[in-house]
Short mmCIF file of C-alpha atoms in Angstrom, two decimals:
data_model
loop_
_atom_site.label_atom_id
_atom_site.label_comp_id
_atom_site.label_asym_id
_atom_site.label_seq_id
_atom_site.Cartn_x
_atom_site.Cartn_y
_atom_site.Cartn_z
CA UNK A 11 23.58 -3.36 16.36
CA UNK A 12 24.22 -5.02 19.59
CA UNK A 13 21.72 -5.61 21.79
CA UNK A 14 18.55 -5.30 20.03
CA UNK A 15 16.49 -2.24 21.30
CA UNK A 16 13.61 -2.74 18.65
CA UNK A 17 11.21 -5.65 18.20
CA UNK A 18 12.31 -8.72 17.46
CA UNK A 19 10.20 -10.79 15.06
CA UNK A 20 12.60 -14.00 15.18
CA UNK A 21 11.30 -15.56 18.12
CA UNK A 22 7.65 -16.02 20.22
CA UNK A 23 4.73 -17.89 19.12
CA UNK A 24 4.02 -16.98 15.21
CA UNK A 25 0.26 -16.56 15.16
CA UNK A 26 0.51 -14.24 18.13
CA UNK A 27 2.88 -12.10 17.11
CA UNK A 28 1.62 -12.09 13.36
CA UNK A 29 -1.82 -10.93 14.85
CA UNK A 30 0.12 -8.50 17.26
CA UNK A 31 2.00 -7.27 14.41
CA UNK A 32 -0.86 -6.88 11.76
CA UNK A 33 -3.65 -5.16 14.10
CA UNK A 34 -1.40 -1.88 14.16
CA UNK A 35 -1.01 -2.21 10.53
CA UNK A 36 -4.57 -2.86 9.78
CA UNK A 37 -5.43 0.01 12.23
CA UNK A 38 -3.43 2.27 9.86
CA UNK A 39 -5.22 0.90 6.82
CA UNK A 40 -8.62 1.76 8.68
CA UNK A 41 -7.44 4.95 9.10
CA UNK A 42 -6.37 5.72 5.90
CA UNK A 43 -9.44 4.21 4.05
CA UNK A 44 -11.64 6.14 6.39
CA UNK A 45 -10.09 9.14 5.41
CA UNK A 46 -10.40 8.41 1.52
CA UNK A 47 -13.96 7.61 2.44
CA UNK A 48 -14.68 10.93 4.22
CA UNK A 49 -13.17 12.74 1.37
CA UNK A 50 -15.63 10.60 -1.19
CA UNK A 51 -18.73 11.21 0.79
CA UNK A 52 -17.82 14.84 1.08
CA UNK A 53 -17.10 15.11 -2.46
CA UNK A 54 -19.94 13.19 -3.85
CA UNK A 55 -22.48 14.75 -1.78
CA UNK A 56 -21.28 18.50 -1.71
CA UNK A 57 -19.85 18.46 -5.39
CA UNK A 58 -21.75 15.63 -7.12
CA UNK A 59 -21.20 12.52 -9.12
CA UNK A 60 -18.87 14.31 -11.69
CA UNK A 61 -16.61 15.23 -8.59
CA UNK A 62 -16.49 11.81 -7.25
CA UNK A 63 -15.66 10.21 -10.85
CA UNK A 64 -12.71 12.72 -10.87
CA UNK A 65 -11.52 11.52 -7.66
CA UNK A 66 -11.50 7.97 -8.87
CA UNK A 67 -9.75 8.79 -12.20
CA UNK A 68 -7.36 10.65 -10.26
CA UNK A 69 -6.35 7.90 -7.60
CA UNK A 70 -5.73 5.61 -10.71
CA UNK A 71 -3.37 7.89 -12.16
CA UNK A 72 -1.49 8.70 -8.82
CA UNK A 73 -1.13 5.02 -7.93
CA UNK A 74 0.62 4.96 -11.38
CA UNK A 75 2.92 7.47 -10.93
CA UNK A 76 3.76 6.52 -7.30
CA UNK A 77 4.65 3.01 -8.60
CA UNK A 78 8.34 3.68 -8.61
CA UNK A 79 8.29 4.84 -5.11
CA UNK A 80 6.66 2.03 -3.77
CA UNK A 81 9.14 -0.49 -5.41
CA UNK A 82 11.83 1.28 -3.79
CA UNK A 83 10.51 1.62 -0.42
CA UNK A 84 9.67 -2.10 -0.43
CA UNK A 85 12.93 -2.85 -1.29
CA UNK A 86 14.36 -0.73 1.47
CA UNK A 87 11.86 -1.90 3.99
CA UNK A 88 13.28 -5.79 3.42
CA UNK A 89 16.44 -4.60 3.52
CA UNK A 90 16.01 -2.73 6.79
CA UNK A 91 14.35 -6.01 8.01
CA UNK A 92 17.06 -8.34 7.10
CA UNK A 93 19.75 -5.96 8.77
CA UNK A 94 17.83 -5.86 12.06
CA UNK A 95 17.38 -9.49 11.80
CA UNK A 96 21.01 -9.98 11.41
CA UNK A 97 21.87 -7.22 14.25
CA UNK A 98 23.59 -5.11 11.92
CA UNK A 99 22.84 -1.61 12.32
CA UNK A 100 25.87 -0.42 10.17
CA UNK A 101 24.24 -2.20 7.52
CA UNK A 102 20.76 -0.60 8.43
CA UNK A 103 22.15 3.01 8.38
CA UNK A 104 23.81 2.43 5.08
CA UNK A 105 20.42 1.46 3.73
CA UNK A 106 18.74 4.47 5.18
CA UNK A 107 21.38 6.77 3.87
CA UNK A 108 21.19 5.48 0.20
CA UNK A 109 17.27 5.10 0.02
CA UNK A 110 17.01 8.64 1.29
CA UNK A 111 18.98 9.72 -1.74
CA UNK A 112 16.90 7.72 -3.84
CA UNK A 113 13.62 8.97 -2.81
CA UNK A 114 14.79 12.70 -3.28
CA UNK A 115 15.59 12.04 -6.77
CA UNK A 116 12.59 10.02 -7.71
CA UNK A 117 10.23 12.34 -6.01
CA UNK A 118 11.54 15.32 -8.31
CA UNK A 119 11.09 13.11 -11.56
CA UNK A 120 7.70 11.80 -10.47
CA UNK A 121 6.41 15.02 -9.39
CA UNK A 122 7.35 16.86 -12.35
CA UNK A 123 6.45 14.15 -14.73
CA UNK A 124 2.67 13.66 -13.08
CA UNK A 125 2.07 17.40 -13.21
CA UNK A 126 3.18 17.59 -16.83
CA UNK A 127 1.37 14.46 -17.89
CA UNK A 128 -2.06 14.45 -15.99
CA UNK A 129 -3.98 16.26 -18.71
CA UNK A 130 -2.88 13.56 -21.36
CA UNK A 131 -3.35 10.55 -19.34
CA UNK A 132 -6.81 11.64 -18.15
CA UNK A 133 -7.68 12.24 -21.93
CA UNK A 134 -6.09 8.57 -22.74
CA UNK A 135 -8.51 7.07 -19.91
CA UNK A 136 -11.62 8.30 -21.52
CA UNK A 137 -12.21 10.43 -18.24
CA UNK A 138 -15.75 11.67 -18.77
CA UNK A 139 -15.39 15.43 -20.13
CA UNK A 140 -17.20 16.89 -16.68
CA UNK A 141 -14.81 15.38 -14.51
CA UNK A 142 -11.70 15.99 -16.21
CA UNK A 143 -11.20 19.42 -15.32
CA UNK A 144 -11.53 18.77 -11.56
CA UNK A 145 -9.20 15.85 -11.75
CA UNK A 146 -6.61 17.98 -13.43
CA UNK A 147 -6.90 20.39 -10.56
CA UNK A 148 -6.91 17.97 -8.08
CA UNK A 149 -3.86 15.99 -9.27
CA UNK A 150 -1.71 18.97 -9.84
CA UNK A 151 -1.81 19.80 -6.35
CA UNK A 152 -0.95 16.32 -5.51
CA UNK A 153 2.14 15.97 -7.47
CA UNK A 154 3.53 19.20 -6.02
CA UNK A 155 3.17 17.29 -2.80
CA UNK A 156 5.17 14.17 -3.98
CA UNK A 157 8.46 14.77 -1.98
CA UNK A 158 6.41 15.11 1.31
CA UNK A 159 4.38 12.24 0.62
CA UNK A 160 7.21 10.05 -0.68
CA UNK A 161 9.26 10.39 2.68
CA UNK A 162 6.42 9.85 4.58
CA UNK A 163 5.72 6.40 3.08
CA UNK A 164 9.34 5.46 3.26
CA UNK A 165 9.62 6.29 6.96
CA UNK A 166 6.21 4.40 7.96
CA UNK A 167 7.07 1.28 5.74
CA UNK A 168 10.84 1.32 7.46
CA UNK A 169 9.48 1.53 10.76
CA UNK A 170 7.68 -1.81 9.92
CA UNK A 171 10.54 -3.24 8.43
CA UNK A 172 12.44 -3.19 11.79
CA UNK A 173 9.34 -4.59 13.52
CA UNK A 174 7.50 -1.80 15.05
CA UNK A 175 3.79 -1.51 13.56
CA UNK A 176 2.59 0.64 16.42
CA UNK A 177 4.41 3.88 15.69
CA UNK A 178 3.18 4.33 12.03
CA UNK A 179 -0.55 3.77 13.57
CA UNK A 180 0.06 6.49 15.91
CA UNK A 181 1.21 8.91 13.13
CA UNK A 182 -1.22 7.59 10.65
CA UNK A 183 -3.93 8.66 13.18
CA UNK A 184 -2.24 12.15 13.71
CA UNK A 185 -2.25 12.85 9.87
CA UNK A 186 -5.66 11.39 9.11
CA UNK A 187 -7.51 13.23 11.93
CA UNK A 188 -6.05 16.48 10.88
CA UNK A 189 -6.62 15.90 7.60
CA UNK A 190 -10.53 14.62 7.84
CA UNK A 191 -10.88 17.93 9.73
CA UNK A 192 -9.27 20.26 7.26
CA UNK A 193 -10.73 18.47 4.57
CA UNK A 194 -14.49 19.69 4.86
CA UNK A 195 -13.32 23.43 5.89
CA UNK A 196 -11.44 24.01 2.74
CA UNK A 197 -13.78 21.88 0.80
CA UNK A 198 -16.85 23.67 1.53
CA UNK A 199 -15.69 26.99 3.22
CA UNK A 200 -16.14 27.47 6.71
CA UNK A 201 -15.42 30.75 8.77
CA UNK A 202 -11.93 31.82 7.73
CA UNK A 203 -11.40 28.80 5.29
CA UNK A 204 -12.02 29.76 1.49
CA UNK A 205 -14.28 27.26 -0.39
CA UNK A 206 -11.77 25.72 -2.99
CA UNK A 207 -13.86 22.75 -3.94
CA UNK A 208 -11.91 19.60 -5.03
CA UNK A 209 -8.76 21.32 -4.84
CA UNK A 210 -9.38 21.92 -1.05
CA UNK A 211 -9.05 18.35 -0.46
CA UNK A 212 -5.79 17.87 -2.05
CA UNK A 213 -4.33 21.11 -0.04
CA UNK A 214 -5.63 19.43 2.99
CA UNK A 215 -3.53 16.38 2.05
CA UNK A 216 -0.48 18.36 1.72
CA UNK A 217 -0.74 20.24 5.07
CA UNK A 218 -1.70 17.16 7.06
CA UNK A 219 1.06 15.02 5.57
CA UNK A 220 3.60 17.47 5.90
CA UNK A 221 2.93 18.69 9.34
CA UNK A 222 2.72 15.06 10.82
CA UNK A 223 6.09 14.28 8.71
CA UNK A 224 7.84 16.94 10.63
CA UNK A 225 6.71 15.68 13.91
CA UNK A 226 7.52 12.05 12.98
CA UNK A 227 11.09 13.19 12.22
CA UNK A 228 11.51 14.99 15.19
CA UNK A 229 10.23 11.65 17.16
CA UNK A 230 12.79 9.34 15.67
CA UNK A 231 15.55 11.52 16.32
CA UNK A 232 14.41 11.63 19.90
CA UNK A 233 14.26 7.92 19.97
CA UNK A 234 17.65 7.69 18.07
CA UNK A 235 16.02 5.52 15.31
CA UNK A 236 18.01 3.82 12.86
CA UNK A 237 15.75 5.54 10.22
CA UNK A 238 17.14 8.70 10.88
CA UNK A 239 20.61 9.49 10.80
CA UNK A 240 22.63 11.68 13.56
CA UNK A 241 25.40 13.99 12.48
CA UNK A 242 28.06 11.41 12.92
CA UNK A 243 26.16 9.17 10.50
CA UNK A 244 25.75 11.74 7.93
CA UNK A 245 28.53 10.16 6.04
CA UNK A 246 25.92 7.33 5.20
CA UNK A 247 24.24 9.71 2.82
CA UNK A 248 27.20 8.77 0.46
CA UNK A 249 25.46 6.29 -2.19
CA UNK A 250 26.57 2.83 -0.91
CA UNK A 251 26.89 0.61 -4.12
CA UNK A 252 25.77 -2.70 -2.66
CA UNK A 253 22.62 -0.99 -1.41
CA UNK A 254 21.99 0.91 -4.49
CA UNK A 255 22.47 -2.30 -6.57
CA UNK A 256 19.67 -3.98 -4.61
CA UNK A 257 17.26 -0.59 -4.55
CA UNK A 258 17.64 -0.85 -8.33
CA UNK A 259 17.75 -4.61 -9.22
CA UNK A 260 15.56 -5.50 -6.34
CA UNK A 261 13.13 -2.56 -6.38
CA UNK A 262 12.83 -1.75 -9.83
CA UNK A 263 10.76 -5.23 -10.25
CA UNK A 264 8.74 -4.49 -7.29
CA UNK A 265 8.20 -0.95 -8.98
CA UNK A 266 7.19 -2.53 -12.06
CA UNK A 267 4.84 -4.92 -10.49
CA UNK A 268 3.05 -1.90 -8.76
CA UNK A 269 3.03 -0.08 -12.32
CA UNK A 270 1.68 -3.22 -13.64
CA UNK A 271 -1.28 -3.30 -11.00
CA UNK A 272 -1.84 0.57 -11.56
CA UNK A 273 -1.80 0.38 -15.32
CA UNK A 274 -4.41 -2.51 -15.34
CA UNK A 275 -6.67 -0.48 -12.78
CA UNK A 276 -6.24 2.77 -15.32
CA UNK A 277 -7.38 0.40 -17.94
CA UNK A 278 -10.37 -1.13 -16.19
CA UNK A 279 -11.12 2.49 -15.25
CA UNK A 280 -11.01 3.49 -19.11
CA UNK A 281 -13.44 0.22 -19.71
CA UNK A 282 -15.79 1.64 -16.81
CA UNK A 283 -15.78 5.39 -18.15
CA UNK A 284 -16.76 4.31 -21.32
CA UNK A 285 -20.39 3.44 -19.74
CA UNK A 286 -20.49 6.91 -18.51
CA UNK A 287 -20.88 9.00 -15.23
CA UNK A 288 -23.60 6.71 -13.76
CA UNK A 289 -21.61 3.50 -14.06
CA UNK A 290 -17.81 5.15 -13.28
CA UNK A 291 -19.57 6.57 -9.90
CA UNK A 292 -21.06 3.26 -9.29
CA UNK A 293 -17.33 1.78 -9.80
CA UNK A 294 -15.81 4.36 -7.74
CA UNK A 295 -18.30 3.65 -4.87
CA UNK A 296 -17.80 -0.05 -4.91
CA UNK A 297 -13.96 0.36 -4.84
CA UNK A 298 -14.45 2.36 -1.66
CA UNK A 299 -16.01 -0.48 0.04
CA UNK A 300 -13.13 -2.96 -1.71
CA UNK A 301 -10.80 -1.35 0.28
CA UNK A 302 -11.94 -2.40 3.66
CA UNK A 303 -12.19 -5.97 2.35
CA UNK A 304 -8.61 -5.97 1.40
CA UNK A 305 -7.31 -4.43 4.66
CA UNK A 306 -7.10 -7.94 6.77
CA UNK A 307 -4.86 -9.63 3.85
CA UNK A 308 -2.97 -6.33 3.59
CA UNK A 309 -2.18 -5.75 7.09
CA UNK A 310 -1.11 -9.52 7.35
CA UNK A 311 1.04 -9.24 4.09
CA UNK A 312 2.95 -6.35 5.55
CA UNK A 313 3.23 -8.41 8.84
CA UNK A 314 4.48 -11.46 7.22
CA UNK A 315 6.97 -9.61 5.08
CA UNK A 316 8.33 -7.94 7.92
CA UNK A 317 8.46 -11.18 9.89
CA UNK A 318 10.10 -13.18 7.23
CA UNK A 319 12.66 -10.45 6.48
CA UNK A 320 14.05 -10.34 9.83
CA UNK A 321 14.07 -14.19 9.96
CA UNK A 322 15.72 -14.29 6.74
CA UNK A 323 18.42 -11.81 7.87
CA UNK A 324 18.36 -14.48 11.21
CA UNK A 325 19.13 -17.60 8.66
CA UNK A 326 15.84 -19.01 10.51
CA UNK A 327 14.28 -20.22 6.96
CA UNK A 328 12.08 -22.88 8.98
CA UNK A 329 10.33 -20.33 10.97
CA UNK A 330 9.83 -18.30 7.55
CA UNK A 331 7.69 -21.64 6.32
CA UNK A 332 5.77 -21.63 9.45
CA UNK A 333 5.03 -18.01 9.00
CA UNK A 334 3.47 -18.54 5.17
CA UNK A 335 1.36 -21.14 6.26
CA UNK A 336 -0.37 -19.33 9.33
CA UNK A 337 -0.53 -16.26 7.18
CA UNK A 338 -2.43 -17.53 4.20
CA UNK A 339 -4.74 -19.49 6.77
CA UNK A 340 -5.72 -16.34 8.38
CA UNK A 341 -5.99 -14.34 5.11
CA UNK A 342 -8.35 -16.46 3.89
CA UNK A 343 -10.62 -16.48 7.22
CA UNK A 344 -10.39 -12.62 7.83
CA UNK A 345 -10.95 -11.80 4.18
CA UNK A 346 -14.25 -13.67 3.78
CA UNK A 347 -15.49 -12.45 7.25
CA UNK A 348 -15.85 -8.85 5.93
CA UNK A 349 -17.12 -10.25 2.57
CA UNK A 350 -20.26 -11.89 4.12
CA UNK A 351 -21.06 -8.90 6.25
CA UNK A 352 -21.07 -6.36 2.97
CA UNK A 353 -23.29 -9.16 1.34
CA UNK A 354 -25.80 -9.07 4.01
CA UNK A 355 -25.66 -4.96 4.24
CA UNK A 356 -24.65 -3.86 0.87
CA UNK A 357 -27.38 -1.64 -0.13
CA UNK A 358 -26.55 0.42 3.45
CA UNK A 359 -23.06 0.42 2.94
CA UNK A 360 -23.07 2.01 -0.29
CA UNK A 361 -25.28 4.60 0.57
CA UNK A 362 -22.32 6.28 2.54
CA UNK A 363 -20.93 7.05 -0.79
CA UNK A 364 -23.98 7.51 -2.95
CA UNK A 365 -27.29 9.06 -2.27
CA UNK A 366 -30.15 6.34 -1.75
CA UNK A 367 -31.83 8.26 -5.02
CA UNK A 368 -28.56 7.68 -6.97
CA UNK A 369 -28.90 5.87 -10.26
CA UNK A 370 -25.39 4.24 -9.61
CA UNK A 371 -26.52 2.68 -6.44
CA UNK A 372 -28.41 -0.33 -7.90
CA UNK A 373 -25.05 -0.60 -10.52
CA UNK A 374 -22.92 -0.43 -7.34
CA UNK A 375 -24.63 -3.28 -5.83
CA UNK A 376 -24.57 -5.20 -8.67
CA UNK A 377 -20.82 -5.04 -9.28
CA UNK A 378 -20.26 -6.07 -5.62
CA UNK A 379 -22.29 -9.11 -5.97
CA UNK A 380 -19.99 -10.30 -8.79
CA UNK A 381 -16.32 -9.09 -7.38
CA UNK A 382 -16.09 -9.07 -3.73
CA UNK A 383 -15.66 -13.07 -3.32
CA UNK A 384 -12.44 -12.87 -5.15
CA UNK A 385 -10.69 -10.76 -2.66
CA UNK A 386 -10.69 -14.15 -0.60
CA UNK A 387 -8.14 -15.84 -3.18
CA UNK A 388 -6.47 -12.18 -3.64
CA UNK A 389 -5.55 -12.18 -0.07
CA UNK A 390 -4.38 -15.71 0.13
CA UNK A 391 -1.93 -14.82 -2.82
CA UNK A 392 -0.76 -11.57 -1.03
CA UNK A 393 0.65 -13.49 1.65
CA UNK A 394 2.69 -15.79 -0.85
CA UNK A 395 4.01 -13.08 -2.44
CA UNK A 396 4.91 -11.31 0.81
CA UNK A 397 6.88 -14.22 1.77
CA UNK A 398 8.91 -14.62 -1.37
CA UNK A 399 9.85 -10.82 -1.55
CA UNK A 400 11.10 -10.97 1.76
CA UNK A 401 13.98 -13.03 0.74
CA UNK A 402 14.64 -10.60 -2.48
CA UNK A 403 12.97 -12.97 -4.88
CA UNK A 404 11.15 -10.22 -6.86
CA UNK A 405 11.05 -11.30 -10.38
CA UNK A 406 8.74 -14.25 -10.40
CA UNK A 407 5.94 -12.21 -8.59
CA UNK A 408 6.04 -9.62 -11.19
CA UNK A 409 5.56 -12.13 -13.89
CA UNK A 410 2.88 -13.63 -11.84
CA UNK A 411 1.04 -10.39 -11.65
CA UNK A 412 1.76 -9.63 -15.56
CA UNK A 413 -0.12 -13.11 -16.24
CA UNK A 414 -2.72 -12.54 -13.87
CA UNK A 415 -3.75 -8.84 -14.76
CA UNK A 416 -2.72 -8.67 -18.53
CA UNK A 417 -2.72 -12.28 -19.55
CA UNK A 418 -6.49 -12.88 -17.83
CA UNK A 419 -8.19 -9.91 -16.32
CA UNK A 420 -8.02 -7.26 -18.98
CA UNK A 421 -7.83 -9.71 -21.94
CA UNK A 422 -10.91 -11.52 -20.18
CA UNK A 423 -12.87 -7.95 -19.99
CA UNK A 424 -12.20 -7.33 -23.61
CA UNK A 425 -13.28 -10.52 -25.15
CA UNK A 426 -16.31 -11.12 -22.97
CA UNK A 427 -17.45 -7.16 -23.46
CA UNK A 428 -19.10 -7.81 -26.79
CA UNK A 429 -21.46 -10.56 -25.23
CA UNK A 430 -22.06 -9.41 -21.63
CA UNK A 431 -21.56 -5.84 -21.58
CA UNK A 432 -20.32 -4.07 -18.23
CA UNK A 433 -20.30 -7.26 -16.63
CA UNK A 434 -17.26 -8.69 -18.33
CA UNK A 435 -15.41 -6.30 -16.58
CA UNK A 436 -16.71 -7.23 -13.33
CA UNK A 437 -16.14 -10.89 -14.08
CA UNK A 438 -12.60 -10.38 -14.84
CA UNK A 439 -11.88 -9.31 -11.28
CA UNK A 440 -12.22 -12.80 -9.52
CA UNK A 441 -10.81 -14.46 -12.62
CA UNK A 442 -7.43 -12.33 -12.17
CA UNK A 443 -7.27 -13.26 -8.46
CA UNK A 444 -7.86 -16.69 -8.84
CA UNK A 445 -4.86 -16.71 -11.11
CA UNK A 446 -2.76 -14.74 -8.94
CA UNK A 447 -3.41 -17.21 -6.30
CA UNK A 448 -2.54 -20.46 -8.40
CA UNK A 449 0.69 -18.82 -9.45
CA UNK A 450 1.73 -17.50 -6.12
CA UNK A 451 1.26 -20.59 -4.46
CA UNK A 452 2.89 -22.92 -7.39
CA UNK A 453 6.03 -20.53 -6.73
CA UNK A 454 6.05 -20.77 -3.31
CA UNK A 455 5.93 -24.32 -3.29
CA UNK A 456 8.47 -25.36 -6.34
CA UNK A 457 10.36 -21.89 -6.89
CA UNK A 458 13.79 -21.27 -5.79
CA UNK A 459 13.14 -18.38 -3.62
CA UNK A 460 14.47 -19.83 -0.40
CA UNK A 461 18.19 -19.37 -1.94
CA UNK A 462 17.65 -15.60 -2.78
CA UNK A 463 18.69 -12.50 -0.59
CA UNK A 464 18.20 -8.79 -0.61
CA UNK A 465 21.41 -8.43 1.05
CA UNK A 466 24.53 -10.47 2.19
CA UNK A 467 23.95 -10.32 5.98
CA UNK A 468 25.90 -12.13 8.69
CA UNK A 469 23.24 -13.61 11.54
CA UNK A 470 24.44 -13.42 15.02
CA UNK A 471 22.99 -16.87 15.49
CA UNK A 472 19.61 -18.24 15.26
CA UNK A 473 17.58 -18.40 18.70
CA UNK A 474 15.96 -21.33 19.40
CA UNK A 475 12.24 -21.10 18.90
CA UNK A 476 10.17 -22.92 21.37
CA UNK A 477 7.00 -21.37 20.60
CA UNK A 478 6.46 -20.34 23.97
CA UNK A 479 8.21 -16.97 24.15
CA UNK A 480 6.14 -13.74 24.40
CA UNK A 481 6.52 -11.62 21.62
CA UNK A 482 8.87 -8.45 21.99
CA UNK A 483 6.86 -5.33 22.85
CA UNK A 484 6.33 -3.13 19.77
CA UNK A 485 7.62 0.43 21.37
CA UNK A 486 8.77 3.40 19.31
CA UNK A 487 12.60 2.95 20.00
CA UNK A 488 15.02 1.94 17.34
CA UNK A 489 12.15 1.79 14.99
CA UNK A 490 12.45 1.62 11.43
CA UNK A 491 4.35 0.97 5.65
CA UNK A 492 2.11 3.81 2.88
CA UNK A 493 0.02 6.71 2.47
CA UNK A 494 -1.64 8.52 -0.21
CA UNK A 495 -3.79 11.54 -0.84
CA UNK A 496 -7.13 10.80 0.64
CA UNK A 497 -7.12 7.18 -0.94
CA UNK A 498 -6.77 3.78 0.00
CA UNK A 499 -3.18 2.53 0.68
CA UNK A 500 -3.03 0.21 -2.43
CA UNK A 501 -4.77 0.01 -5.73
CA UNK A 502 -7.19 -2.86 -6.04
CA UNK A 503 -5.51 -5.39 -8.08
#
């Protein structure tokens, strides 16, 4: 790339750089979750508990169908980060061109499949009958918007891969403010806007993300970002074999990992649904709270992954190890703080999503009392996994996730349910998280991930890291994370 115009994550004090990078990521996550929470509040208070149950079930299916895109986006994100770390713009351009073709193809397949299979999946999940029709109507609009949602997500994650976490925050702010403003207008019908009910929420997502995507593409062209190709670079839209191979063989395991998480979430939702609308609504409200608990770890995970990818590209593996140690420490501390606050304020926080008189409220409080602490080991495992994946070692995290979710969480809920009832479901969450941490830490310590690579890069030379340099300014220059329709940006794992 010649002189690097974008942020450089290969030098500077690790702790400070990590926090400065993670804060805009967490801000983006907060915005997206506030959007999801506002949607849940409007839906539950205006349309009732059946509509909230419909949204909760819809989100699980949506995340399941988005798994393929997340995997490819993460693979592209890591490739772009490694190319930026190696200071190789030509390679970054090849990644962008091939990845764009992939996302166009995947969005068409997922959109059609999601639209077609929604009723069957809802029925298979045991979605309560009163919520099923609402969930079907909501999801079919969302799946029609899949191409917009996919490309919006790719551009957001790509910018972080190149080291810029601020620009995605600004565009998330635009999208969320737009959607939060439009949502109630279409939900209840205000002035010239029609009353569309739950369908209005989905249409608000489509309009807000579509408009913001157009503005973001124009901005990236103006800044000559590596994420958007100039006319002279259009030849990069031809599939590149090395990049395509990386997207497939590295992206598919990450896509499978997302689908494993989502399938487990769908299975847990089916367990919850068997206890009726009251418990399902309580679970939906609790999940909204869990979204905020996971935010520090998710932001730090994105930060360490981007930092590690650039340093892998630069050939600086010693710094990658330091990033991992600092990231795990921060994840443990910053996950514990919101958990303690929520334990102290739980009844009042949950009343944002459930009326004070709702029979679901005490159930949601009970769920949180069992589940919340498990997000501390979850957050620490998230850091180890982000570091490992940044090198291109993608199969071991997938295997670890399968063991934690399908070897521990789901079977444990099944085995204990006859004795403990619904409590078996809640106990299985922290048990799975603990197993995730054990496996992730073991592979980080003894696994062969340090020898893995997503792409063959040629570093321009390792910069000396004195720990005294000021982190590069995160500006929207040559910039290269994930949104979803009124939902948290990741499924609860």
